[in-house]
Coordinates of N, CA and C in Angstrom, one line a residue:
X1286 N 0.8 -1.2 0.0 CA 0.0 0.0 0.0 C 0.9 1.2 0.0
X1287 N 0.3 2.4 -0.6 CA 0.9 3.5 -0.7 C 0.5 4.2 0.3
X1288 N 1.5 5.0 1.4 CA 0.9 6.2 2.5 C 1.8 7.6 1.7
X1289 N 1.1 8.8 2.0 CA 1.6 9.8 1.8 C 1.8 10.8 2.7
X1290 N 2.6 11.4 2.7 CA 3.4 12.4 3.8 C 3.5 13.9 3.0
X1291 N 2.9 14.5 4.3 CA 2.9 15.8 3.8 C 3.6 16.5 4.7
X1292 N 4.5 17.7 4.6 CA 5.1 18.5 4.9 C 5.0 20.3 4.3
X1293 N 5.7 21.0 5.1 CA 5.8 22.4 4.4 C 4.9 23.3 5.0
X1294 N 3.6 22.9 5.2 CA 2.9 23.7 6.7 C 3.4 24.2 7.6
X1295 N 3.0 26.2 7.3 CA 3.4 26.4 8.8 C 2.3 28.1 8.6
X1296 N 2.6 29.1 10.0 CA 2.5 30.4 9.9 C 3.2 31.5 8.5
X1297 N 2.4 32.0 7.9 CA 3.0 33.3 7.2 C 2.4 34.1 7.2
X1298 N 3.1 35.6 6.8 CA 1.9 36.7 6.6 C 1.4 36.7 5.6
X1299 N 0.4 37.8 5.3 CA 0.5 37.8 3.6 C 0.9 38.6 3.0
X1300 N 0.5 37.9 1.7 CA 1.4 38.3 0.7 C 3.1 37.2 0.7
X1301 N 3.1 36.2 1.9 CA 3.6 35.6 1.7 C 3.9 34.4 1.2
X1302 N 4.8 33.7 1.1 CA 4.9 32.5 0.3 C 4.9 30.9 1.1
X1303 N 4.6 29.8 0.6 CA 5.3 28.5 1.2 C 4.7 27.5 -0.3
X1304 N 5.7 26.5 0.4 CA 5.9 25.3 -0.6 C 5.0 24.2 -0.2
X1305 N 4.4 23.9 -0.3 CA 4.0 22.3 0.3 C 4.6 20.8 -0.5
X1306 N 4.5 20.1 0.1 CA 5.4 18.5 -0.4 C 4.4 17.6 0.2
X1307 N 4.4 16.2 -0.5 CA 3.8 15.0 -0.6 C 4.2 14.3 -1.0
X1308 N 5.0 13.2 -0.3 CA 5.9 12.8 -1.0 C 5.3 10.7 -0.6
X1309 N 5.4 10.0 -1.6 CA 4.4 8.6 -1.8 C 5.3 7.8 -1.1
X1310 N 5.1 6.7 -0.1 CA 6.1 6.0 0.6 C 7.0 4.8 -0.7
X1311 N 6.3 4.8 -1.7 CA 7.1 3.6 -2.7 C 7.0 4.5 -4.0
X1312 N 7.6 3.8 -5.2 CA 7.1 4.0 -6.4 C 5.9 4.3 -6.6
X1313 N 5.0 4.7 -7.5 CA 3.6 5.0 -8.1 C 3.2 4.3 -9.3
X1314 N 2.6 3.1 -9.5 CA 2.1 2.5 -10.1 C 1.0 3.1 -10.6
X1315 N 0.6 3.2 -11.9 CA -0.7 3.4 -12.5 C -1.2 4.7 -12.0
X1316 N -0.2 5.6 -12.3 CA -0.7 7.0 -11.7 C -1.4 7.7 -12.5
X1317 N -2.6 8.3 -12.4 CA -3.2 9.1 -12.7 C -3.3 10.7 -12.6
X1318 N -3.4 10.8 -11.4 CA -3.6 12.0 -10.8 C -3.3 12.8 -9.1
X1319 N -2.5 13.8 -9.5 CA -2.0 14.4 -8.1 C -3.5 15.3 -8.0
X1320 N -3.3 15.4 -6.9 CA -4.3 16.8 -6.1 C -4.4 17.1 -4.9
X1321 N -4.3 18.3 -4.7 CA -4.4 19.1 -3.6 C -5.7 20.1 -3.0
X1322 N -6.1 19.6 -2.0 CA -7.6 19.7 -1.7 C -7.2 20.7 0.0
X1323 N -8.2 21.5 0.0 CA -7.9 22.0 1.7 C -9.2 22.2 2.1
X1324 N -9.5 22.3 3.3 CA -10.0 22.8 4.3 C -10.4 23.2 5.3
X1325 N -11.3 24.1 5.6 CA -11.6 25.4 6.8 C -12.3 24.7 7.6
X1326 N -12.7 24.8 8.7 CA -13.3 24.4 9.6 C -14.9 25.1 9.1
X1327 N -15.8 24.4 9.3 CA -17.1 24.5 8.6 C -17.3 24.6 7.3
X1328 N -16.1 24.6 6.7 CA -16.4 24.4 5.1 C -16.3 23.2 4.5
X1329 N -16.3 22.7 3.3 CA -16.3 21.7 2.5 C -14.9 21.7 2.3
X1330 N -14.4 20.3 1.4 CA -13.2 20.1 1.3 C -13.4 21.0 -0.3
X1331 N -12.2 21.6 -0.8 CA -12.1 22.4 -1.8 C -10.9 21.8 -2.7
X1332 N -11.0 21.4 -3.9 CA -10.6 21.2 -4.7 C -9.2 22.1 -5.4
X1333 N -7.8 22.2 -4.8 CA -7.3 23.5 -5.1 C -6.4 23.5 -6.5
X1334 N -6.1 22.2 -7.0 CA -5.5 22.3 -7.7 C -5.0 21.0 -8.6
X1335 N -5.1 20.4 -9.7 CA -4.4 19.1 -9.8 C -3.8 19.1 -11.3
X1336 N -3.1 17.5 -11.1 CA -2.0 17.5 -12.3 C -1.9 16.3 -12.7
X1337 N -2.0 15.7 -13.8 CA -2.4 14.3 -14.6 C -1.1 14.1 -15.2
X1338 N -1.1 12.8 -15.7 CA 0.4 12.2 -15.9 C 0.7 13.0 -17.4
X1339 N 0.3 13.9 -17.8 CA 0.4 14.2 -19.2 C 1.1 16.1 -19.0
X1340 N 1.3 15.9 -17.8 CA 1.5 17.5 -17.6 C 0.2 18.5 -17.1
X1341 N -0.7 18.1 -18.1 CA -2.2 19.0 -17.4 C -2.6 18.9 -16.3
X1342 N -2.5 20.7 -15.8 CA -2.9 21.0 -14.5 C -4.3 22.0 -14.9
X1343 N -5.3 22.0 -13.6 CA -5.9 22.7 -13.2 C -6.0 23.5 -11.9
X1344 N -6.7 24.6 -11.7 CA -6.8 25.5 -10.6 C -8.1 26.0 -10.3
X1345 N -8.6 26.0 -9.0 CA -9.6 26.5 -8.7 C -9.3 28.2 -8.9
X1346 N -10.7 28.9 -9.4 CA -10.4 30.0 -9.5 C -9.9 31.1 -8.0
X1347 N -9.9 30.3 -7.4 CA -9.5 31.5 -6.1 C -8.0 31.5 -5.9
X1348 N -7.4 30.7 -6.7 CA -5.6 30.3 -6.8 C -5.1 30.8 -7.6
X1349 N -5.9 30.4 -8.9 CA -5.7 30.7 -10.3 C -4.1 31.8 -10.1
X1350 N -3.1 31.6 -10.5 CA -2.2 32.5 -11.1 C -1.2 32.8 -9.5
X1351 N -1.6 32.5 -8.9 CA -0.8 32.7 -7.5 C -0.2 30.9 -6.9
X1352 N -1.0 30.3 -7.3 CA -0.3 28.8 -6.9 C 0.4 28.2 -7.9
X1353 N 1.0 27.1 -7.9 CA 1.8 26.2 -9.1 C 1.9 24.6 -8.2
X1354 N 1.4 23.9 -9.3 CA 1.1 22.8 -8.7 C 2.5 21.7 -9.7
X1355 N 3.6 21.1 -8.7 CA 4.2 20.4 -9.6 C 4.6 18.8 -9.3
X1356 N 5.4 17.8 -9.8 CA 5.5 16.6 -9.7 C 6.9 16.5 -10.0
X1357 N 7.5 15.2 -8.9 CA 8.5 15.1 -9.5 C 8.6 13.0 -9.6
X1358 N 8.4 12.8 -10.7 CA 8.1 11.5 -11.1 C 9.1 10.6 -10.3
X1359 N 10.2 11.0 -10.1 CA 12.0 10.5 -9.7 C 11.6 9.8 -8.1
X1360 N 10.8 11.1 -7.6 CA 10.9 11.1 -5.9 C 9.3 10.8 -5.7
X1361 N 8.6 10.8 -6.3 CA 6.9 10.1 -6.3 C 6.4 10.8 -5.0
X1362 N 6.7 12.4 -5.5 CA 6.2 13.7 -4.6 C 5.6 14.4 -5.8
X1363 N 4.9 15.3 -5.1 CA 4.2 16.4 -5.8 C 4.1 17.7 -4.4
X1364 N 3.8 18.9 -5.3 CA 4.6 20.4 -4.9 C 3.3 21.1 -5.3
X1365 N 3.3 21.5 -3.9 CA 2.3 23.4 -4.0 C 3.0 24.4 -4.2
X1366 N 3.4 25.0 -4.7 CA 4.7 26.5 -4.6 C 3.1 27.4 -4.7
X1367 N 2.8 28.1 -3.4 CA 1.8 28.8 -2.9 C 2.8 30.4 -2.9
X1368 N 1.7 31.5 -3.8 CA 2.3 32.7 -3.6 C 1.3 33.8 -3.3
X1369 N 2.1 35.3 -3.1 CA 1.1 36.0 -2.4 C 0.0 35.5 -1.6
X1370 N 0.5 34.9 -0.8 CA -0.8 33.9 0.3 C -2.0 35.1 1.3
X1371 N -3.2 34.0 1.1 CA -4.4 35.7 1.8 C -4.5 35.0 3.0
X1372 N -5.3 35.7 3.6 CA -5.7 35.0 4.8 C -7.0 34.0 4.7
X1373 N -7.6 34.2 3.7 CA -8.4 33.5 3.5 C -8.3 31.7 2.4
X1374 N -6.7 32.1 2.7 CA -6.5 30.6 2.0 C -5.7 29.7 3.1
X1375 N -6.1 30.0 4.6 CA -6.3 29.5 5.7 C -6.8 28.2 5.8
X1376 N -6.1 27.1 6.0 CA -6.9 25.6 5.7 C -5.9 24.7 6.1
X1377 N -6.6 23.5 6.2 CA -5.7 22.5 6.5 C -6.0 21.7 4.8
X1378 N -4.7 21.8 4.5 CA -4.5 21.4 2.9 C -3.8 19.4 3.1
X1379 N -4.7 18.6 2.1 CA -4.4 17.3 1.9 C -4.0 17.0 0.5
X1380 N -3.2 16.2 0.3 CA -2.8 15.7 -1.1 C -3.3 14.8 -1.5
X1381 N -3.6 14.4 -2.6 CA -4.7 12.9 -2.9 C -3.6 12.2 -4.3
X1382 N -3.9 11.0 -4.4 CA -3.1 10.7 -5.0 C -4.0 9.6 -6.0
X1383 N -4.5 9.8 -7.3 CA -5.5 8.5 -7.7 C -4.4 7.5 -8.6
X1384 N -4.4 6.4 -8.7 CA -4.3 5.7 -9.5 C -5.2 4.2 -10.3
X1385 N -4.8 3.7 -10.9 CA -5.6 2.5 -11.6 C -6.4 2.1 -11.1
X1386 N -5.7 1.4 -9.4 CA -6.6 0.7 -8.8 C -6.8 1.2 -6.9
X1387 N -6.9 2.7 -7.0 CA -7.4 3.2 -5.5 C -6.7 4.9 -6.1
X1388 N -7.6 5.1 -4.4 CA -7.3 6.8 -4.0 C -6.4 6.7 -2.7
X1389 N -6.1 7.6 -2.4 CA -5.2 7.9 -1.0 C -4.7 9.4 -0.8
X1390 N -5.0 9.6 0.1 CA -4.5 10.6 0.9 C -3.6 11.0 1.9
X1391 N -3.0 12.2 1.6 CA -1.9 12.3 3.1 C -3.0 12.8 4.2
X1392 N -2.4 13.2 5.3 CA -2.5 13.3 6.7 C -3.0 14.4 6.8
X1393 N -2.5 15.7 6.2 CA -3.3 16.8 6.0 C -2.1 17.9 6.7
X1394 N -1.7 19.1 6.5 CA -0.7 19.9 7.0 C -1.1 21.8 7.1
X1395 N -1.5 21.9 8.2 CA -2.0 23.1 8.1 C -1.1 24.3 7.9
X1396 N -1.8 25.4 7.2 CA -1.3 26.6 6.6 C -2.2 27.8 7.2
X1397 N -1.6 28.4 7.8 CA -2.2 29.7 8.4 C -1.9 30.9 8.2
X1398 N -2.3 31.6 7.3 CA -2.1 33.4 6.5 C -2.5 33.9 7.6
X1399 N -2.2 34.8 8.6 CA -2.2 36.0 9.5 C -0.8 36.5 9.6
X1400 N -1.3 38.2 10.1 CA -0.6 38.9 10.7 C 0.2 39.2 12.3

């Protein structure tokens, strides 16, 4: 079985930056799809961003042009490079990982935008 580990969560201000990491405990068989999903306490889980074995990424529009979602096939991680950060992008952010035959998720690594 595959577990995933997440790192890179912590305090910034805004307008500031951080990285997030996910990194797969083995190889990645039958990969399909990275994604990065977060959420607020009373909110739904939100879909922030993903990337398919072909290079195509998407972004929810509240990210759109401030996040970058990447992969590195070698290390069977994938990368939030989060910028100009608001306070409202406040969440505990999870990585999802689909392949052939299942989903999985990391642990979850909170990110907190204040002053």
């Amino acid at each position: 079985q595959v577990q995933l580990v997440e790192s890179g969560g912590g305090l910034v201000q805004p307008g500031g930056s951080l990285r997030l990491s996910c990194a797969a405990s083995r190889n990645i068989f039958g990969f399909k799809q990275w994604g990065w999903y977060r959420q607020a306490p009373g909110k739904g889980r939100e879909l922030v961003a993903s990337i398919i074995v072909g290079g195509r990424t998407n972004y929810a529009d509240s990210v759109k042009d401030r996040f970058i979602i990447s992969n590195d096939n070698a290390k069977s991680t994938v990368y939030l490079q989060m910028f100009s950060l608001k306070p409202e992008d406040t969440a505990l952010y999870y990585c999802n990982l689909e392949t052939s035959g299942q989903s999985y998720w990391g642990q979850g690594t909170q990110v907190t935008v204040s002053s």
